[in-house]
PDB file of C-alpha atoms in Angstrom:
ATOM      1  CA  UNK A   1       0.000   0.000   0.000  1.00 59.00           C
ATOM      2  CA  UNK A   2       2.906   2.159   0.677  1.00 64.00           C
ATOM      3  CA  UNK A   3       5.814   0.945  -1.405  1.00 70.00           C
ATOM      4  CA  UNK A   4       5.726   3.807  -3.701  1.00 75.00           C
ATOM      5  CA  UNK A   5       6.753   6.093  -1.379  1.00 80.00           C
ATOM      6  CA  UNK A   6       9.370   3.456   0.416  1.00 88.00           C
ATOM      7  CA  UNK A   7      12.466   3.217  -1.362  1.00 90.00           C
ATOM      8  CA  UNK A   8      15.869   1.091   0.052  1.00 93.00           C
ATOM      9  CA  UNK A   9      19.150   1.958  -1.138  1.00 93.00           C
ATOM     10  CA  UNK A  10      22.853   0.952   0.049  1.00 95.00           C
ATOM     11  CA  UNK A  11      25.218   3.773   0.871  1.00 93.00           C
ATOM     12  CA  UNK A  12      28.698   4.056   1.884  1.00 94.00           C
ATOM     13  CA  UNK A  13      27.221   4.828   5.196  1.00 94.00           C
ATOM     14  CA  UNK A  14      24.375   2.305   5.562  1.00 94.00           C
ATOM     15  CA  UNK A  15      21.160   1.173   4.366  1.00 95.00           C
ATOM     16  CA  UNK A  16      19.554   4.159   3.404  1.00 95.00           C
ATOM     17  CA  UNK A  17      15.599   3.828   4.176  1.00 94.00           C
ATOM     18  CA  UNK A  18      13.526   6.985   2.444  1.00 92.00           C
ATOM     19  CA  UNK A  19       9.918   7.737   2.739  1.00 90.00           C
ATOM     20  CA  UNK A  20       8.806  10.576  -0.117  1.00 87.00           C
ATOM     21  CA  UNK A  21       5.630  12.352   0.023  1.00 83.00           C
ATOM     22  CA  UNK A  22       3.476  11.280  -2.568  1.00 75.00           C
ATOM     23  CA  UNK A  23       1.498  14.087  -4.317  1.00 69.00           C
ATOM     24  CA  UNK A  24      -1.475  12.890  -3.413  1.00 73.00           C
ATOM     25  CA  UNK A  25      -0.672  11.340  -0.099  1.00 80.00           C
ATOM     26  CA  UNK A  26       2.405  13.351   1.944  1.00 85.00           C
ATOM     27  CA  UNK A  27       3.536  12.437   5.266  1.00 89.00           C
ATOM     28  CA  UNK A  28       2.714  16.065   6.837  1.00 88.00           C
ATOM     29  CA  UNK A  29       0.578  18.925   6.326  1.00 83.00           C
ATOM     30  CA  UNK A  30       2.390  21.619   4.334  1.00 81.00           C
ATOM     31  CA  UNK A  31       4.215  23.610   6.404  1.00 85.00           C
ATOM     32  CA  UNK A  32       3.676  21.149   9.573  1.00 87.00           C
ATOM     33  CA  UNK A  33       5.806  18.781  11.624  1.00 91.00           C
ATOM     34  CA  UNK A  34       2.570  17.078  12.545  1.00 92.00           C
ATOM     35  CA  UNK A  35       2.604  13.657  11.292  1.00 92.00           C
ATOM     36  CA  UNK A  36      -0.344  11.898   9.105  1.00 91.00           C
ATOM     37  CA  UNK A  37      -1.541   9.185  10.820  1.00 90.00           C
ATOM     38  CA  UNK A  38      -0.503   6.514   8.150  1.00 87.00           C
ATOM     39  CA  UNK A  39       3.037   7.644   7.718  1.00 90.00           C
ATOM     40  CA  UNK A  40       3.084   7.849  11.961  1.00 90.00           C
ATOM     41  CA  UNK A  41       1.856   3.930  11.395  1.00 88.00           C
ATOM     42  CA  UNK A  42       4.355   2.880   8.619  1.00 87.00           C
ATOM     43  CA  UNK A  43       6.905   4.675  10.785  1.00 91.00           C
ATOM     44  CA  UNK A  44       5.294   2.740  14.160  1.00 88.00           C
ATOM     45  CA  UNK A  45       6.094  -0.405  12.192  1.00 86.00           C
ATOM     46  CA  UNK A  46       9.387   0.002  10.790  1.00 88.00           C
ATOM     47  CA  UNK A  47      10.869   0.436  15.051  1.00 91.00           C
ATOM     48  CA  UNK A  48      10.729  -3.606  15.362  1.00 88.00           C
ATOM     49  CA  UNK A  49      12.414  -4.650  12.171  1.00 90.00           C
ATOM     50  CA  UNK A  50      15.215  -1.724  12.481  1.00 93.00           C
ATOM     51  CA  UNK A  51      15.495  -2.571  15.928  1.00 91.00           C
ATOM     52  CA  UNK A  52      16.291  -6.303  15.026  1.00 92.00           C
ATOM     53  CA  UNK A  53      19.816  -4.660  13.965  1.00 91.00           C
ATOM     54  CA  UNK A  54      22.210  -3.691  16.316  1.00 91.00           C
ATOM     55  CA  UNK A  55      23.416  -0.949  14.451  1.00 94.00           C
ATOM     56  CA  UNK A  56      22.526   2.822  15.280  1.00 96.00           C
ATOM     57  CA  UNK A  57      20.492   4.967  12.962  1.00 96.00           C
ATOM     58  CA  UNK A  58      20.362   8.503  11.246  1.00 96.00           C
ATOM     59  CA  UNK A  59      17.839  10.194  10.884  1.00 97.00           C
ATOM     60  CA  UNK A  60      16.863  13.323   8.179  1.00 97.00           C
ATOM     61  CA  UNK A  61      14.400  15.509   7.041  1.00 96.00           C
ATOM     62  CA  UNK A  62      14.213  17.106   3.710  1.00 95.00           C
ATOM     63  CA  UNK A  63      11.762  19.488   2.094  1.00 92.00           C
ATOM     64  CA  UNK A  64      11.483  20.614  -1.487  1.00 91.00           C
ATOM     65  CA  UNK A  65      12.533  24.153  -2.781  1.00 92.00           C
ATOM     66  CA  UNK A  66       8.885  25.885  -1.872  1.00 90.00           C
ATOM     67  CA  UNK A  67      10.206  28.595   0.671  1.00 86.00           C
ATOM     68  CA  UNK A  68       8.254  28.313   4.139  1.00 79.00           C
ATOM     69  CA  UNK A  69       6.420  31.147   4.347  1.00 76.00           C
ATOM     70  CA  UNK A  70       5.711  30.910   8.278  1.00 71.00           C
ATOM     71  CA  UNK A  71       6.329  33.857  10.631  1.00 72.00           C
ATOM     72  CA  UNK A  72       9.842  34.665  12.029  1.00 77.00           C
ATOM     73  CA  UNK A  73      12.701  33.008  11.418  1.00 81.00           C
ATOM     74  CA  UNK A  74      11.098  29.668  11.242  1.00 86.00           C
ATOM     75  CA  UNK A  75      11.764  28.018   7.157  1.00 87.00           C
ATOM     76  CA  UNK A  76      12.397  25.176   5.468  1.00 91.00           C
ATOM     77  CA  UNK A  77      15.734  24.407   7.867  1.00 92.00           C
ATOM     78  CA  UNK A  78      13.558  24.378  10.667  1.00 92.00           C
ATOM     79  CA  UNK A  79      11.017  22.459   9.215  1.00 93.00           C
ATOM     80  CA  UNK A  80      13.195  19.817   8.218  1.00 95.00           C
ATOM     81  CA  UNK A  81      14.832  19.405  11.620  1.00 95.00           C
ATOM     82  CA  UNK A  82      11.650  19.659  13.123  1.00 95.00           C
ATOM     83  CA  UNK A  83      10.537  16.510  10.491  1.00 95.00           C
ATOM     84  CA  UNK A  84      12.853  14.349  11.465  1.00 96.00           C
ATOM     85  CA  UNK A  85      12.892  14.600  15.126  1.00 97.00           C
ATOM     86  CA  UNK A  86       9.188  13.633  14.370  1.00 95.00           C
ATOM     87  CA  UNK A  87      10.025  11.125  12.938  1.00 95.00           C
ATOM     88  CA  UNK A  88      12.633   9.960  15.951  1.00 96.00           C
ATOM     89  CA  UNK A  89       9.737  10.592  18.170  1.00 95.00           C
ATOM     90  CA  UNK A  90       7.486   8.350  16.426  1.00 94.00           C
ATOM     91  CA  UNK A  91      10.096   5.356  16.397  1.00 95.00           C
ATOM     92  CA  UNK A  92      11.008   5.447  19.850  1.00 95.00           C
ATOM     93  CA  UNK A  93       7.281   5.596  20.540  1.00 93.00           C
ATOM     94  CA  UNK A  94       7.497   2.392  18.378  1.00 92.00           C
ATOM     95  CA  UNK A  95       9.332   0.647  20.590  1.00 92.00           C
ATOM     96  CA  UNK A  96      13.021   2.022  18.762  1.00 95.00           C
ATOM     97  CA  UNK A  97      15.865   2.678  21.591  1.00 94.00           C
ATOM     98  CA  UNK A  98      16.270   6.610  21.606  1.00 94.00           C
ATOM     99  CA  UNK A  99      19.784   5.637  22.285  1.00 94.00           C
ATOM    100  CA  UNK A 100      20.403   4.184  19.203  1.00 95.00           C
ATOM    101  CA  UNK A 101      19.897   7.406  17.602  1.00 96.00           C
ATOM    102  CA  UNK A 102      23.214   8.672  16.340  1.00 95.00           C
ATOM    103  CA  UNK A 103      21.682  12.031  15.102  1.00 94.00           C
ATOM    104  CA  UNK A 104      18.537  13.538  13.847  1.00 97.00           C
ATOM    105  CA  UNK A 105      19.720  16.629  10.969  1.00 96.00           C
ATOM    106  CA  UNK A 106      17.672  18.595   8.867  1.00 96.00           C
ATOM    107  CA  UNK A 107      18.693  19.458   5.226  1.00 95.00           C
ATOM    108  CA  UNK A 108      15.907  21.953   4.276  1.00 93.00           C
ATOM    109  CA  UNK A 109      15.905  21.531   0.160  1.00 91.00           C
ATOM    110  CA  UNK A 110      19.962  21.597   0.183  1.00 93.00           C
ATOM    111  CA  UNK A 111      20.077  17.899  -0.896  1.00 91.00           C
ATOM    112  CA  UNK A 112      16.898  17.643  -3.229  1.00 92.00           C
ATOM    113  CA  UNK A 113      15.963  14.344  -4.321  1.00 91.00           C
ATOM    114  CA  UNK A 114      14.841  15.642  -8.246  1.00 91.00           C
ATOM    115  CA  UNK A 115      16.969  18.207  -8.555  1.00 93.00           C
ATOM    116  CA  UNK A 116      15.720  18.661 -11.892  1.00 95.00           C
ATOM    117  CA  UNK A 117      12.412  19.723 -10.755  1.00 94.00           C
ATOM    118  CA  UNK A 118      12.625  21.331  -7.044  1.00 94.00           C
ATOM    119  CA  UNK A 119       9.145  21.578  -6.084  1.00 91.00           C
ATOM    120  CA  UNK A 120       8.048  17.763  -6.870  1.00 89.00           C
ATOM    121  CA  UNK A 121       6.897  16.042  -3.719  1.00 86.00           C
ATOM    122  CA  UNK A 122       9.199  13.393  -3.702  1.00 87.00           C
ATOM    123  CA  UNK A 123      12.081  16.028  -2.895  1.00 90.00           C
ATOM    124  CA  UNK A 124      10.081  16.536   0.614  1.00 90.00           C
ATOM    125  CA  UNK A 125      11.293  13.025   2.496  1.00 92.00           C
ATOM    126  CA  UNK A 126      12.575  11.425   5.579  1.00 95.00           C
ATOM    127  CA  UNK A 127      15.660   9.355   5.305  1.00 95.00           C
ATOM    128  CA  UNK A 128      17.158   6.577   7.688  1.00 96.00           C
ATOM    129  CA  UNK A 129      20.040   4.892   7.710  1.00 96.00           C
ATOM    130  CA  UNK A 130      20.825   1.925   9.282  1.00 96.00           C
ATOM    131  CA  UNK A 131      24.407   3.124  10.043  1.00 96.00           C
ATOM    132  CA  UNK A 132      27.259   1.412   9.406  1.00 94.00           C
ATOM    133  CA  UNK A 133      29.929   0.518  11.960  1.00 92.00           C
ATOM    134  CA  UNK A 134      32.582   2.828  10.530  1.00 92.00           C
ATOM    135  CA  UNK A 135      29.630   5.603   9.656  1.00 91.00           C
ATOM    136  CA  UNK A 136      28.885   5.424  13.432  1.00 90.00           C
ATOM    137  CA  UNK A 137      32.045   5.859  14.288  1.00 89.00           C
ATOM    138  CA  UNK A 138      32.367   8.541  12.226  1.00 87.00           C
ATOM    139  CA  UNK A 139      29.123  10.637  13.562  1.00 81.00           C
ATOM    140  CA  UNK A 140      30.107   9.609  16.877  1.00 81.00           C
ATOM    141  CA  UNK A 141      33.467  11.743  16.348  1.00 78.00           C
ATOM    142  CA  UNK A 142      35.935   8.618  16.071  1.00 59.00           C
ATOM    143  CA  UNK A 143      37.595   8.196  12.760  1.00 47.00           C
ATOM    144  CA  UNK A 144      38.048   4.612  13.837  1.00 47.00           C
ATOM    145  CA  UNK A 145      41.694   5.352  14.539  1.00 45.00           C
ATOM    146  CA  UNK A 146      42.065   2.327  16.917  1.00 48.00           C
ATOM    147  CA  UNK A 147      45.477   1.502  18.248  1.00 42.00           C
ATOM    148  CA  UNK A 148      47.100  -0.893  16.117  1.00 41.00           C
ATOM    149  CA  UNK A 149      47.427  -4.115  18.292  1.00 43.00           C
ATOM    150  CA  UNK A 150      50.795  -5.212  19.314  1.00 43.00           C
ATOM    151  CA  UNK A 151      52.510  -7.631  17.047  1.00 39.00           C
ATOM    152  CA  UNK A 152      53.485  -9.928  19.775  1.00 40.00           C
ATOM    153  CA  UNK A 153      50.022 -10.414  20.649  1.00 41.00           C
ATOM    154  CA  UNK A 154      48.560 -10.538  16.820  1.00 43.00           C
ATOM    155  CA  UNK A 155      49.741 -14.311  15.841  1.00 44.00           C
ATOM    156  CA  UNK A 156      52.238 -14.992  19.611  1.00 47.00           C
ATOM    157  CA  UNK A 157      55.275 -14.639  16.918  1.00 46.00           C
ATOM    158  CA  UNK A 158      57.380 -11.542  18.565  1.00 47.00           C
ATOM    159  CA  UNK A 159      58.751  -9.243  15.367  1.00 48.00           C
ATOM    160  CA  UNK A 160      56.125 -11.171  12.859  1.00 47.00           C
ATOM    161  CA  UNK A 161      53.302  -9.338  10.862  1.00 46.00           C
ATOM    162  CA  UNK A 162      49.847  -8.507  12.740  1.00 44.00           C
ATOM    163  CA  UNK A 163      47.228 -11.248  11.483  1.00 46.00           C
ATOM    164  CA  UNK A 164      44.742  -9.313   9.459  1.00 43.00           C
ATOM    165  CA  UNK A 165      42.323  -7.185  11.038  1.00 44.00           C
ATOM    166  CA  UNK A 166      38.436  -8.251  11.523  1.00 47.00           C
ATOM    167  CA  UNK A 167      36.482  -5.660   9.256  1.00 45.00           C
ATOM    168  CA  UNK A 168      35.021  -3.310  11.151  1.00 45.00           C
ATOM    169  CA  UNK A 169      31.657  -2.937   9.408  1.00 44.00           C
ATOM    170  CA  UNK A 170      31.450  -6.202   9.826  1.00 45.00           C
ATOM    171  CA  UNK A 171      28.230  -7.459  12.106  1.00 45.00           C
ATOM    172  CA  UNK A 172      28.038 -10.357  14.414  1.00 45.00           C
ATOM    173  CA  UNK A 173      27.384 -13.396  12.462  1.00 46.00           C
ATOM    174  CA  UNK A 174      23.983 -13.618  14.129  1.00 49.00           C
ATOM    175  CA  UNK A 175      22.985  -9.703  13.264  1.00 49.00           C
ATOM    176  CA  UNK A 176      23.492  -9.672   9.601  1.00 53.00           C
ATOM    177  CA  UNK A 177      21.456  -6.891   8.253  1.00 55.00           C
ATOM    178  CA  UNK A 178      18.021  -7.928   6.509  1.00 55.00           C
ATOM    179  CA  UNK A 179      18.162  -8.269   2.829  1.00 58.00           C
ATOM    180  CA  UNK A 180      16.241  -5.361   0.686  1.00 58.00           C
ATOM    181  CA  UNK A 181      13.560  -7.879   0.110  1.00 62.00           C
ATOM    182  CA  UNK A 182      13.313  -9.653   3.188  1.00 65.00           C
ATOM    183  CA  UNK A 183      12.806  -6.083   5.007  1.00 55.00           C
ATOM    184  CA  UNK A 184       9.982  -5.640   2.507  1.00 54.00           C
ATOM    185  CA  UNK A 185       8.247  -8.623   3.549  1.00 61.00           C
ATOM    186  CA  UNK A 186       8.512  -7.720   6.805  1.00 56.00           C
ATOM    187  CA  UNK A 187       6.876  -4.655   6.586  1.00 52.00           C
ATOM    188  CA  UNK A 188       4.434  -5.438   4.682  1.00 51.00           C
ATOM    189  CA  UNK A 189       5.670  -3.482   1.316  1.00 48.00           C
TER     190      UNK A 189
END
C-alpha cells in the first residue's frame, strides 16, 4: 500500500531507508511537523524490524525548494529538523531505543531528491540509515583510529606481521542486516 513512497538503497554509510511524500498522499501537512496518521503507522512499524539490527540509525528531514512562508525566522531548515525529530519521536514511541539514535539533521531543500524539478513532492522526504559501523564511528566523532594491536600479541610470533584485522563494518554473524527484500516482507511493502 505504501511501497511507492518506500524506497531502500545501500550507501557508503548504511542502508539508506527513504519515505517521499506522494502528491497525493504526503507524510505532513504543508508547512507542519505534525505527522499523518498513516506515515506515523508505517513509521510505528518500521521500530521492530530496524530494531532487530544492532546498528545505530540517522535520521533526516528534507523538504522541497517551496520557501516556508511561516512567521519569524522559522523556514524550510527548521522544518526539516523539526521533520525528522518527528520522525525519531514516532520510532522510539514504536518501541526504537532513543539511544540508538546517532543524530537527527535537517537538510531543508539543500540535498533535493529531483533536482531537476525542485518543487516535486518526492524532494520533501525522511531518510534513515541503518548506520554502518565505521559511519557510526564517524558521527560519533571517532575516525576509527584504533590503536594498532601489538605484534606480539597478533599471531604470539614476537617481530612477525599482525594477522589481518576483523572488518570493522562487519556485524556479528547472528545480526546480519536484513536483505532489501526480506525487510519488505517484513513490513508489509
Amino acid at each position: 500500500k505504501f511501497k511507492d513512497q518506500i524506497m531502500f538503497e545501500i550507501t557508503p554509510d548504511g542502508l539508506r531507508i527513504q519515505i517521499v511524500d506522494a502528491e497525493n498522499r504526503p507524510m505532513f501537512d504543508s508547512g507542519s511537523a505534525r505527522l499523518k496518521p498513516y506515515f506515523e503507522d508505517i513509521l510505528l512499524a518500521m521500530a521492530d524490524t530496524i530494531k532487530a539490527v544492532p546498528n545505530k540509525i540517522s535520521i533526516s528531514g528534507h523538504t522541497d525548494a517551496k520557501p516556508y512562508t511561516g512567521t519569524g525566522d522559522f523556514g524550510n531548515w527548521e522544518l526539516s529538523a523539526n521533520r525528522a525529530n518527528a520522525a525519531r519521536r514516532a520510532l522510539v514511541a514504536g518501541s526504537y531505543p532513543d539511544q540508538q539514535v546517532a543524530r537527527v539533521v535537517g537538510y531543508a531543500s539543500s540535498a533535493l531528491f529531483d533536482r531537476e524539478h525542485p518543487f516535486n513532492p518526492i524532494n520533501r522526504r525522511i531518510d534513515i540509515i541503518v548506520l554502518t559501523k565505521k559511519a557510526q564511528r564517524a558521527s560519533e566523532g571517532s575516525q576509527g583510529a584504533e590503536p594498532a594491536p601489538d605484534a606480539t600479541k597478533a599471531n604470539g610470533t614476537p617481530g612477525a606481521a599482525p594477522a589481518t584485522p576483523a572488518d570493522p563494518n562487519a556485524l556479528p554473524a547472528d545480526k546480519e542486516p536484513l536483505p532489501a527484500h526480506e525487510l519488505r516482507e517484513r513490513l508489509n511493502l
